[in-house]
PDB file of C-alpha atoms in Angstrom:
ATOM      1  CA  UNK A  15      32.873 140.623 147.495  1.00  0.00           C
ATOM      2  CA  UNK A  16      30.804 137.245 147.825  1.00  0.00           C
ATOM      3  CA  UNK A  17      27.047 138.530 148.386  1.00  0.00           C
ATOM      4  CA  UNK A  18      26.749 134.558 149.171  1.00  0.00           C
ATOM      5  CA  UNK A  19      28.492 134.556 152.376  1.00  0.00           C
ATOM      6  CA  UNK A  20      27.492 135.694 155.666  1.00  0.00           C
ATOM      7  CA  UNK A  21      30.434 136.925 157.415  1.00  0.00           C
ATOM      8  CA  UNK A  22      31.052 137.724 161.228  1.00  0.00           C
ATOM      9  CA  UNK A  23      33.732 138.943 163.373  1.00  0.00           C
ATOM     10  CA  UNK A  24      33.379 136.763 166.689  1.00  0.00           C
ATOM     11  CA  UNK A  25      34.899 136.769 169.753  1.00  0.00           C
ATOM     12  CA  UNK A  26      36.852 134.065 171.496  1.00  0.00           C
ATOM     13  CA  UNK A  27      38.733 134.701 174.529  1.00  0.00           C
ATOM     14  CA  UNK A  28      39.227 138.551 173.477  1.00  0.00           C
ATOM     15  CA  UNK A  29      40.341 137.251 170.355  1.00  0.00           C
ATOM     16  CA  UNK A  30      38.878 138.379 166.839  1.00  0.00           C
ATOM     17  CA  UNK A  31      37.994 135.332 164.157  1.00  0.00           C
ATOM     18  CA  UNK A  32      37.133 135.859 160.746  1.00  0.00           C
ATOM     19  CA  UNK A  33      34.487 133.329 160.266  1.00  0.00           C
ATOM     20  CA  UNK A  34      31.761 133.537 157.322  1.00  0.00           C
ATOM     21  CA  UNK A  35      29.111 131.135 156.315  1.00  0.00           C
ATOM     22  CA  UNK A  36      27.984 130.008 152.923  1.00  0.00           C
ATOM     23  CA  UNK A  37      24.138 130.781 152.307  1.00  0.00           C
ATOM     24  CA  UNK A  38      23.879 127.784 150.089  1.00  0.00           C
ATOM     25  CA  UNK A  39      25.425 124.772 151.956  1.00  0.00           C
ATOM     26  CA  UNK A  40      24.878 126.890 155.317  1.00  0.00           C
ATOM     27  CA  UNK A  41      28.836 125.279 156.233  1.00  0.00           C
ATOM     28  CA  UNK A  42      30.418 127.894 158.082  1.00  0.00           C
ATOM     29  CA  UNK A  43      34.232 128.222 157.471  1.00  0.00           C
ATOM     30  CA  UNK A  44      36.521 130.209 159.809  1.00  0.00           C
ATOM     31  CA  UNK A  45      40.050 132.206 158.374  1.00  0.00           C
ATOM     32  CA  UNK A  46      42.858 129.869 159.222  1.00  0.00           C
ATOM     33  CA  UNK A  47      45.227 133.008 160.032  1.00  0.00           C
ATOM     34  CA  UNK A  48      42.855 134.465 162.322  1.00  0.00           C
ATOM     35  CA  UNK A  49      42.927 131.104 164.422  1.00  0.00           C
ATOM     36  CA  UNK A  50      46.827 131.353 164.383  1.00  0.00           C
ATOM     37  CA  UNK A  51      47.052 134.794 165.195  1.00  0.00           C
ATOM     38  CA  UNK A  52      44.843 134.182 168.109  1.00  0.00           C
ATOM     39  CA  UNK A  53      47.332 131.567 169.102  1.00  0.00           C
ATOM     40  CA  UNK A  54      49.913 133.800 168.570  1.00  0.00           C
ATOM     41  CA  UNK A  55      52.233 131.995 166.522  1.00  0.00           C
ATOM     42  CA  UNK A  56      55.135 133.456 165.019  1.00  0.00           C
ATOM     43  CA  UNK A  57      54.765 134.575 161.237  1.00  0.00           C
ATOM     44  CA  UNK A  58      56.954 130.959 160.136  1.00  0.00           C
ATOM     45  CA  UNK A  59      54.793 128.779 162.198  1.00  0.00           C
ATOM     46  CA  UNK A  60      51.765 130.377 160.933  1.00  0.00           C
ATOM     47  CA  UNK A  61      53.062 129.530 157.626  1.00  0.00           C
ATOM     48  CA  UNK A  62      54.033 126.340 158.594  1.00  0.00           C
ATOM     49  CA  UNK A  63      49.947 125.467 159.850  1.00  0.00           C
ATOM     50  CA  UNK A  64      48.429 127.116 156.269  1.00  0.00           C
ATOM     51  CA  UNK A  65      50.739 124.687 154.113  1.00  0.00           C
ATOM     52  CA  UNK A  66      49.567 122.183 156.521  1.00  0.00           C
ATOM     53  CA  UNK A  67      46.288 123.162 155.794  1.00  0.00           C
ATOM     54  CA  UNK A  68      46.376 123.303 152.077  1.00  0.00           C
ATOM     55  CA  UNK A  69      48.750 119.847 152.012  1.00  0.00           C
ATOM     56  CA  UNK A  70      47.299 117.400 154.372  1.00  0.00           C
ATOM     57  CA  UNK A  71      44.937 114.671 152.831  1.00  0.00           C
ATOM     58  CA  UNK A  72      42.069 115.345 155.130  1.00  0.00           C
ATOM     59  CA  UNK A  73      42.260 119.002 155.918  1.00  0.00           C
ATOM     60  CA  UNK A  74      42.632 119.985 152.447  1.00  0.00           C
ATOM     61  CA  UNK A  75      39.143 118.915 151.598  1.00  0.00           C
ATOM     62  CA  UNK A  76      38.096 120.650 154.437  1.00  0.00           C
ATOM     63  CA  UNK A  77      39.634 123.988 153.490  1.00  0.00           C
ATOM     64  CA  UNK A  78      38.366 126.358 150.815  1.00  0.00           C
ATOM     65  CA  UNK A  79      40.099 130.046 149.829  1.00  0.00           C
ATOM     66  CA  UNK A  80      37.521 132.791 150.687  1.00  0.00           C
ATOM     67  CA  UNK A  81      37.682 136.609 149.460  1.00  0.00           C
ATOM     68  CA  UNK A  82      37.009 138.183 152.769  1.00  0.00           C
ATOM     69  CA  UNK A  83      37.847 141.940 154.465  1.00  0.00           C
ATOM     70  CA  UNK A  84      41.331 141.086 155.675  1.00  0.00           C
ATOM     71  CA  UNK A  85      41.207 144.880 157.578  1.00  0.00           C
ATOM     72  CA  UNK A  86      42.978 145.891 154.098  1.00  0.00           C
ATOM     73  CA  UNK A  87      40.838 145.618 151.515  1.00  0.00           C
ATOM     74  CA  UNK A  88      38.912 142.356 150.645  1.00  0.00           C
ATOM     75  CA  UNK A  89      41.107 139.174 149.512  1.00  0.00           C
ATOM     76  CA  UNK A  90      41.035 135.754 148.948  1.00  0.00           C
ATOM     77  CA  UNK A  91      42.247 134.131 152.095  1.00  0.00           C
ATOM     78  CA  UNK A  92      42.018 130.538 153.361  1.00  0.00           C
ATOM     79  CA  UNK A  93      39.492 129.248 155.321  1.00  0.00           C
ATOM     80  CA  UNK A  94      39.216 126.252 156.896  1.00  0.00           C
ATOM     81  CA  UNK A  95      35.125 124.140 157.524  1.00  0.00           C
ATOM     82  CA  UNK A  96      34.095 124.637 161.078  1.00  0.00           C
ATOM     83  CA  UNK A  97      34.092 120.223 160.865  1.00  0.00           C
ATOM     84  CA  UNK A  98      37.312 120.137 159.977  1.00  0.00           C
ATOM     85  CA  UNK A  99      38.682 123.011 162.722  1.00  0.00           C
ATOM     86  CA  UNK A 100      39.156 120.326 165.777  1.00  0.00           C
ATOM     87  CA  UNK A 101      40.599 118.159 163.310  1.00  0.00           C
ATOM     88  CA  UNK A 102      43.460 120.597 162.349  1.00  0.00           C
ATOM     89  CA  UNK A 103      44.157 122.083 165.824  1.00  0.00           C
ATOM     90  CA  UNK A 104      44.842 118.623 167.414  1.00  0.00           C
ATOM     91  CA  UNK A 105      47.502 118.334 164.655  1.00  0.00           C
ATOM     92  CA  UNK A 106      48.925 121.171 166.701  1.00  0.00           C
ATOM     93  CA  UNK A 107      51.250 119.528 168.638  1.00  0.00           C
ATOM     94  CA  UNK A 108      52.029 120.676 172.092  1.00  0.00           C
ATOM     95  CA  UNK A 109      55.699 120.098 171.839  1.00  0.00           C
ATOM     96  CA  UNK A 110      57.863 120.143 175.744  1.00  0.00           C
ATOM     97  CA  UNK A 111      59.834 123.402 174.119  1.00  0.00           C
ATOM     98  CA  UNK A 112      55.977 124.831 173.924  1.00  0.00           C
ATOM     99  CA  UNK A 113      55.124 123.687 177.647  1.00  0.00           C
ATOM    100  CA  UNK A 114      58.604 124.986 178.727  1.00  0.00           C
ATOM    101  CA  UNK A 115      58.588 128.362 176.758  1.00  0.00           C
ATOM    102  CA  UNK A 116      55.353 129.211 175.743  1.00  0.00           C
ATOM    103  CA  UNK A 117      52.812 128.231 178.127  1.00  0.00           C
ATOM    104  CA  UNK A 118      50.636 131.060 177.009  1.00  0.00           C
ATOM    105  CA  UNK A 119      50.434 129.785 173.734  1.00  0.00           C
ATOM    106  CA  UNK A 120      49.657 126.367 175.018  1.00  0.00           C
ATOM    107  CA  UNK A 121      46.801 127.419 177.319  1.00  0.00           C
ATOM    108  CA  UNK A 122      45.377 128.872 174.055  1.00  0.00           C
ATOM    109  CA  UNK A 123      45.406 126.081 172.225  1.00  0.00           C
ATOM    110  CA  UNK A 124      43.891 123.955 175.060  1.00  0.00           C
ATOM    111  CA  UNK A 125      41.244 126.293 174.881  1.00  0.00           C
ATOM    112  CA  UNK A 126      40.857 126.888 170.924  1.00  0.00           C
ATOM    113  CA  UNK A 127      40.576 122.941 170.653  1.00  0.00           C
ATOM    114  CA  UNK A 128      38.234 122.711 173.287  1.00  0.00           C
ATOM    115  CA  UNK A 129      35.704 125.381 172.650  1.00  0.00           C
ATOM    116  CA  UNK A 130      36.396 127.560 169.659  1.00  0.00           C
ATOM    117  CA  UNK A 131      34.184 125.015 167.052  1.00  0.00           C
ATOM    118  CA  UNK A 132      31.528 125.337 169.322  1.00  0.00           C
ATOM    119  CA  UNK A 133      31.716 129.359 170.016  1.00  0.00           C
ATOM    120  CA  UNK A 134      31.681 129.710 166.355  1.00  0.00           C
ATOM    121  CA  UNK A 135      28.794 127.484 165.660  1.00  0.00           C
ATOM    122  CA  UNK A 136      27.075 129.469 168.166  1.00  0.00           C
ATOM    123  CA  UNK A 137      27.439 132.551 165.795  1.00  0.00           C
ATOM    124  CA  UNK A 138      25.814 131.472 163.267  1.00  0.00           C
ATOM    125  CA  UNK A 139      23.689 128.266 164.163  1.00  0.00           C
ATOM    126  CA  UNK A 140      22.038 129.220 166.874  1.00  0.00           C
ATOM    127  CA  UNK A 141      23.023 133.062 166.488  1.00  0.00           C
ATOM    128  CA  UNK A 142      24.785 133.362 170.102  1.00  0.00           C
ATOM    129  CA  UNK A 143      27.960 134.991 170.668  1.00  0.00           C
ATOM    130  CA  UNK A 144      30.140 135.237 173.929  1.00  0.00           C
ATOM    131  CA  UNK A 145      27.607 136.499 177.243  1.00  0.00           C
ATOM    132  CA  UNK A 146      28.994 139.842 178.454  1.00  0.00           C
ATOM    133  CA  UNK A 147      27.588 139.532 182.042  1.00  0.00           C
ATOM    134  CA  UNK A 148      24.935 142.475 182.705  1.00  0.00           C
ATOM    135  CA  UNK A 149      25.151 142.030 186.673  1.00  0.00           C
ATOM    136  CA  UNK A 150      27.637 142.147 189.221  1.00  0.00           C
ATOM    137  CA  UNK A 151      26.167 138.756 189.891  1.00  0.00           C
ATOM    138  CA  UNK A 152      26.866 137.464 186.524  1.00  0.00           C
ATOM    139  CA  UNK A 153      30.296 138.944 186.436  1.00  0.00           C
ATOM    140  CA  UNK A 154      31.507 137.006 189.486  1.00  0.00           C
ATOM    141  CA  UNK A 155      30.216 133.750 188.096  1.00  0.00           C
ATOM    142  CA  UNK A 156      32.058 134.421 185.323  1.00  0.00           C
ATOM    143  CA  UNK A 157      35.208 135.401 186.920  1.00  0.00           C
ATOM    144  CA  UNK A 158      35.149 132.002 189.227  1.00  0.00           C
ATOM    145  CA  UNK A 159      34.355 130.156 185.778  1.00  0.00           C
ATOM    146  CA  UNK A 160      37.589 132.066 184.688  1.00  0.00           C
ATOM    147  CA  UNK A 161      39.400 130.413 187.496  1.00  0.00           C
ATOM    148  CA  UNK A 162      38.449 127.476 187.744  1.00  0.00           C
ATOM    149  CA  UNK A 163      39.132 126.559 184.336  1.00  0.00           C
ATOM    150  CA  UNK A 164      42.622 128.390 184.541  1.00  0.00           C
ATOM    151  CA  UNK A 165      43.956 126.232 187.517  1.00  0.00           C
ATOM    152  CA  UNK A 166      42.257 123.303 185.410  1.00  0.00           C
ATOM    153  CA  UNK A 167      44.655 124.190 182.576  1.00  0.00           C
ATOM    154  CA  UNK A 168      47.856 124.726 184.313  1.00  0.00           C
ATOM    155  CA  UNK A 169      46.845 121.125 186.783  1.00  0.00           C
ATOM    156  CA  UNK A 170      46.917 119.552 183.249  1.00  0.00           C
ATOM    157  CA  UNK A 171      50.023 121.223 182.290  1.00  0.00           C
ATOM    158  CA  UNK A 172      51.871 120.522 185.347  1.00  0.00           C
ATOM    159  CA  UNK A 173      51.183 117.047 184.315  1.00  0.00           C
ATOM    160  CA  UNK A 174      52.873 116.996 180.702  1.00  0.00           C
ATOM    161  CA  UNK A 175      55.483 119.238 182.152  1.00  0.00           C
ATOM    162  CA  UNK A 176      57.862 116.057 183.931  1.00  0.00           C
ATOM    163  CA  UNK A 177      57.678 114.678 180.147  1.00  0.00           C
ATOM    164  CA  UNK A 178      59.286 118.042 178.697  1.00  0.00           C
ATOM    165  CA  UNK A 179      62.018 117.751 181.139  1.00  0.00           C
ATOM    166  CA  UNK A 180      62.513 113.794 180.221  1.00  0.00           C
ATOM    167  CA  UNK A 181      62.438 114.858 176.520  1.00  0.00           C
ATOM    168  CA  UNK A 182      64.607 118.132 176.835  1.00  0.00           C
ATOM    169  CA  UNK A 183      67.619 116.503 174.704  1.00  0.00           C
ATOM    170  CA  UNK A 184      65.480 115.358 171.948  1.00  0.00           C
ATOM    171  CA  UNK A 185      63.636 118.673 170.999  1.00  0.00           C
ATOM    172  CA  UNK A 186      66.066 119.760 168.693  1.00  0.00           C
ATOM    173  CA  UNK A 187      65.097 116.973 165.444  1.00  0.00           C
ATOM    174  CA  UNK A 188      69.070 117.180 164.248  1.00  0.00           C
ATOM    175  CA  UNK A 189      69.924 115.014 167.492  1.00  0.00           C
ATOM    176  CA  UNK A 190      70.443 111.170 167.138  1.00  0.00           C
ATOM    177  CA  UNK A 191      70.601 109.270 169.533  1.00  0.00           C
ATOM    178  CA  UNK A 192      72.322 105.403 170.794  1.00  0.00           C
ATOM    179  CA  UNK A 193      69.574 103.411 172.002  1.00  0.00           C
ATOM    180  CA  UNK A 194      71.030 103.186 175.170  1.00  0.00           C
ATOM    181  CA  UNK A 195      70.741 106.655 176.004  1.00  0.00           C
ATOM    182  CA  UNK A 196      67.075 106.607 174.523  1.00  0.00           C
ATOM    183  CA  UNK A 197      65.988 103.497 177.091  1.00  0.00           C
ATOM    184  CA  UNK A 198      67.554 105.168 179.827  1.00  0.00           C
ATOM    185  CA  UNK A 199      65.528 108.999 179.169  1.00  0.00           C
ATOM    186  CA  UNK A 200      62.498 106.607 178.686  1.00  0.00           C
ATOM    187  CA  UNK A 201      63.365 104.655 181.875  1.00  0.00           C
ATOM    188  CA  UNK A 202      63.478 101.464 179.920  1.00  0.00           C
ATOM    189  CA  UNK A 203      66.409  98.815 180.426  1.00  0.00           C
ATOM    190  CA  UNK A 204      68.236  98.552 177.089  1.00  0.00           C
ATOM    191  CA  UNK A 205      68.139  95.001 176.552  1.00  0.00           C
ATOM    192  CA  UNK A 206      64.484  94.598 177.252  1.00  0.00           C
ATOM    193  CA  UNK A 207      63.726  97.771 174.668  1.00  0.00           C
ATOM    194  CA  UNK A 208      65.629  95.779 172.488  1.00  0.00           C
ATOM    195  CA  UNK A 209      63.253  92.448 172.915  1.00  0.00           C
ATOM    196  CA  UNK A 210      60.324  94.699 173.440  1.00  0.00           C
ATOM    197  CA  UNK A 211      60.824  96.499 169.752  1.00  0.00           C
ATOM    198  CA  UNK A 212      61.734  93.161 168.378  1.00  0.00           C
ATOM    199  CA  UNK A 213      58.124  92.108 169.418  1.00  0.00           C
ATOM    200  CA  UNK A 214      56.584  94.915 168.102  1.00  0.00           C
ATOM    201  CA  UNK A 215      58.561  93.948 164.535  1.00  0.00           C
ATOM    202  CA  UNK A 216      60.260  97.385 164.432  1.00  0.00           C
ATOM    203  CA  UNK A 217      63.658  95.478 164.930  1.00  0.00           C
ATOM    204  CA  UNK A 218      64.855  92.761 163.439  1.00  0.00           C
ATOM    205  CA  UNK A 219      66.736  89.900 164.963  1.00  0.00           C
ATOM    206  CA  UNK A 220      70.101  92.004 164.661  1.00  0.00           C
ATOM    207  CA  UNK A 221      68.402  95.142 166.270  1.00  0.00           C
ATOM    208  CA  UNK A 222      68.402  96.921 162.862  1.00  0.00           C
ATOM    209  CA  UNK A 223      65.179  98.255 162.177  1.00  0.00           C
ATOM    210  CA  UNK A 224      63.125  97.828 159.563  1.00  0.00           C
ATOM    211  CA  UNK A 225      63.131  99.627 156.284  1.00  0.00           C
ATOM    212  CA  UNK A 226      60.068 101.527 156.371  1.00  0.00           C
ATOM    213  CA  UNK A 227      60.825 102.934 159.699  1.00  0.00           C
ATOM    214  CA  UNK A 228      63.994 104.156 158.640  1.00  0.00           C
ATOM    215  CA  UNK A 229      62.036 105.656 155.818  1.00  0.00           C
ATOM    216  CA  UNK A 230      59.218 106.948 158.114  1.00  0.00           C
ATOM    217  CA  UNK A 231      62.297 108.951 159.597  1.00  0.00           C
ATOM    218  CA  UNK A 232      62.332 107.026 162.857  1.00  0.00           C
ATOM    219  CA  UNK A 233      65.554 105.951 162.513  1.00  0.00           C
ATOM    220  CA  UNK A 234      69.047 105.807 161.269  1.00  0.00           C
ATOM    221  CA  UNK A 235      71.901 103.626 160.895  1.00  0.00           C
ATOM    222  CA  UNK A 236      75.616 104.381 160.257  1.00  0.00           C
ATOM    223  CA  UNK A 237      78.323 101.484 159.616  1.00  0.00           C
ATOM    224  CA  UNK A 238      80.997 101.958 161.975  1.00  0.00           C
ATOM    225  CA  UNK A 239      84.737 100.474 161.721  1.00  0.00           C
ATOM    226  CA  UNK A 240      85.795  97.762 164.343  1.00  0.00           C
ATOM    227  CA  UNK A 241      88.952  96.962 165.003  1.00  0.00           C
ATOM    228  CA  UNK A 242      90.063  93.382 166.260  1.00  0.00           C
ATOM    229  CA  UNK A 243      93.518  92.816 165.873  1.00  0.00           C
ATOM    230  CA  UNK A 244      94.624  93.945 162.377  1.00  0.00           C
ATOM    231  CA  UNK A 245      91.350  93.213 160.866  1.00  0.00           C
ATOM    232  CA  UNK A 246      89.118  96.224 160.552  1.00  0.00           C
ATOM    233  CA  UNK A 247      85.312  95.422 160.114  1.00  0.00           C
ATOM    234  CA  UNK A 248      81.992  97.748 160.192  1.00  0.00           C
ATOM    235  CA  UNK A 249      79.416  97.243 162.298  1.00  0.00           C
ATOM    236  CA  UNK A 250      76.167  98.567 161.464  1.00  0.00           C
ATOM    237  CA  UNK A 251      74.806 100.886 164.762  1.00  0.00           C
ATOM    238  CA  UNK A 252      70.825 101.966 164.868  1.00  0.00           C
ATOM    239  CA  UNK A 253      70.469 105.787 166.020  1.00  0.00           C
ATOM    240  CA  UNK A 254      67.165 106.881 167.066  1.00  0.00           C
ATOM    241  CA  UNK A 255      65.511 110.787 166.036  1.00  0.00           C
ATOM    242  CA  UNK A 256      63.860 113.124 168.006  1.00  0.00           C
ATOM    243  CA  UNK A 257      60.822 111.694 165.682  1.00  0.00           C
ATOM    244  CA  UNK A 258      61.830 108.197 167.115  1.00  0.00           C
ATOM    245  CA  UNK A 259      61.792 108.704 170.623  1.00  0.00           C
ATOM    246  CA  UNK A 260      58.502 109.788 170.658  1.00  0.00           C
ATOM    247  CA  UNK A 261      57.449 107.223 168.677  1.00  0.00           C
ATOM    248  CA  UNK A 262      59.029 104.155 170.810  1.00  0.00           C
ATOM    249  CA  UNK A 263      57.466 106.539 173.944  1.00  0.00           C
ATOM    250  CA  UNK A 264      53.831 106.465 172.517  1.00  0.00           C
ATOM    251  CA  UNK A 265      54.636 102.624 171.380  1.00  0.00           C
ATOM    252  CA  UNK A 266      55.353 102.071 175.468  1.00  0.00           C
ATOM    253  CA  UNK A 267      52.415 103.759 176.502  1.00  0.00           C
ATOM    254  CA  UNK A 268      49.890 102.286 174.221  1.00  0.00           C
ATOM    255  CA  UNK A 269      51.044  98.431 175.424  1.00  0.00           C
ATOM    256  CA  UNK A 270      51.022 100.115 178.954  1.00  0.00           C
ATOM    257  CA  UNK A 271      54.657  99.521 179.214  1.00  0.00           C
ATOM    258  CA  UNK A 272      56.795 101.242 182.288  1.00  0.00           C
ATOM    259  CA  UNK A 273      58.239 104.496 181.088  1.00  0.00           C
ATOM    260  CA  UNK A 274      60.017 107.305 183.243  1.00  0.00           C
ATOM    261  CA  UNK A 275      57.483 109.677 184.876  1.00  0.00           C
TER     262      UNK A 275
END
């Protein structure tokens, strides 16, 4: 046991976090599965966000292993700085399989990014955790608080939902995809995604892309045989990942470019 930490259980949204701060540095570090199981991801995806944690170049520095009471005995577990929490929940992508299947778990995260760093600082900072209201008064301010910011989270999820249904073919990442059939989900004429990707020198003047988005696992492309007469030829044919589409989507929003609704 570290007689240098102060450690807390606090509550967020009925959840229980692990959170303990460092007497020294006063940074105040929060258990990473704690966070996840709050989220309630399954036991791989939890997995999936600590080696994410431990792995990725900014989070890593952010994240430091703990011995804390895990309810079975005290072990060293990893924690992630309260700084560096926001950071690694908006790498938590809200995928359209999430918005279509576990809108739960999405209305969590929407709420973990947006106020867990701050309930937590409260803890410790400034000592405050979670009001339980006292009056009947204070209870049905807090219940139309409840409400209000439940019909703002499913308003914003009715919003990203059309995209989930545009994107439905592409969830599963073993798909590739003609560009054809990628211009017409994104509601994008071929031949001017064609110039438009040209422009944005992810093409080349043949329509192949470039190396180092193929690498970036954007793309593929597979040499395919021709036939004209009795010559046979190959012809080199661009396929486009799940990865891809989203990237060419994002590309088309960011230069404010028409894309289906």
């Amino acid at each position: 046991m570290n007689h240098n930490l102060a450690v807390k259980e606090v509550n967020f949204n009925g959840d229980t976090l692990i959170a303990a701060q460092d007497k020294t540095t006063e940074k105040v570090y929060v258990g990473v599965r704690w966070v996840c199981e709050g989220l309630q991801l399954t036991r791989g995806q939890l997995n999936n966000e600590v080696k994410k944690v431990q792995e990725d170049i900014v989070l890593k520095k952010l994240a430091r292993n703990l011995v804390l009471d895990t309810g079975y005995g005290f072990k060293e577990v990893l924690c992630i700085e309260l700084e560096g929490l926001p950071i690694w929940l908006a790498k938590i992508s809200i995928t359209p399989k999430m918005l279509k299947e576990s809108s739960h778990t999405v209305d969590k995260l929407v709420e973990y990014q947006l106020k867990a760093k701050e309930v937590l600082a409260n803890a410790f900072i400034h000592n405050i955790t979670q009001i339980v209201p006292k009056t009947y008064k204070e209870a049905l301010l807090a219940l139309v608080e409840s409400i209000e910011e439940k019909e703002k989270l499913e308003a914003e999820k009715q919003i990203l939902l059309p995209k989930a249904e545009s994107f439905d073919t592409f969830i599963d990442g073993s798909n590739l995809q003609k560009m054809n059939d990628v211009a017409k989900t994104l509601g994008y004429g071929r031949n001017k995604l064609f110039e438009f990707l040209r422009e944005q020198k992810v093409l080349m003047k043949d329509n192949i892309p470039y190396q180092n988005y193929i690498d970036m696992g954007y793309f593929e492309v597979k040499e395919t045989p021709i036939r004209k007469g009795s010559y046979i030829f190959n012809k080199a044919q661009t396929y486009v990942t799940a990865k891809g589409v989203n990237y060419i989507n994002k590309l088309l929003n960011k230069h404010n470019m028409r894309v289906a609704k």
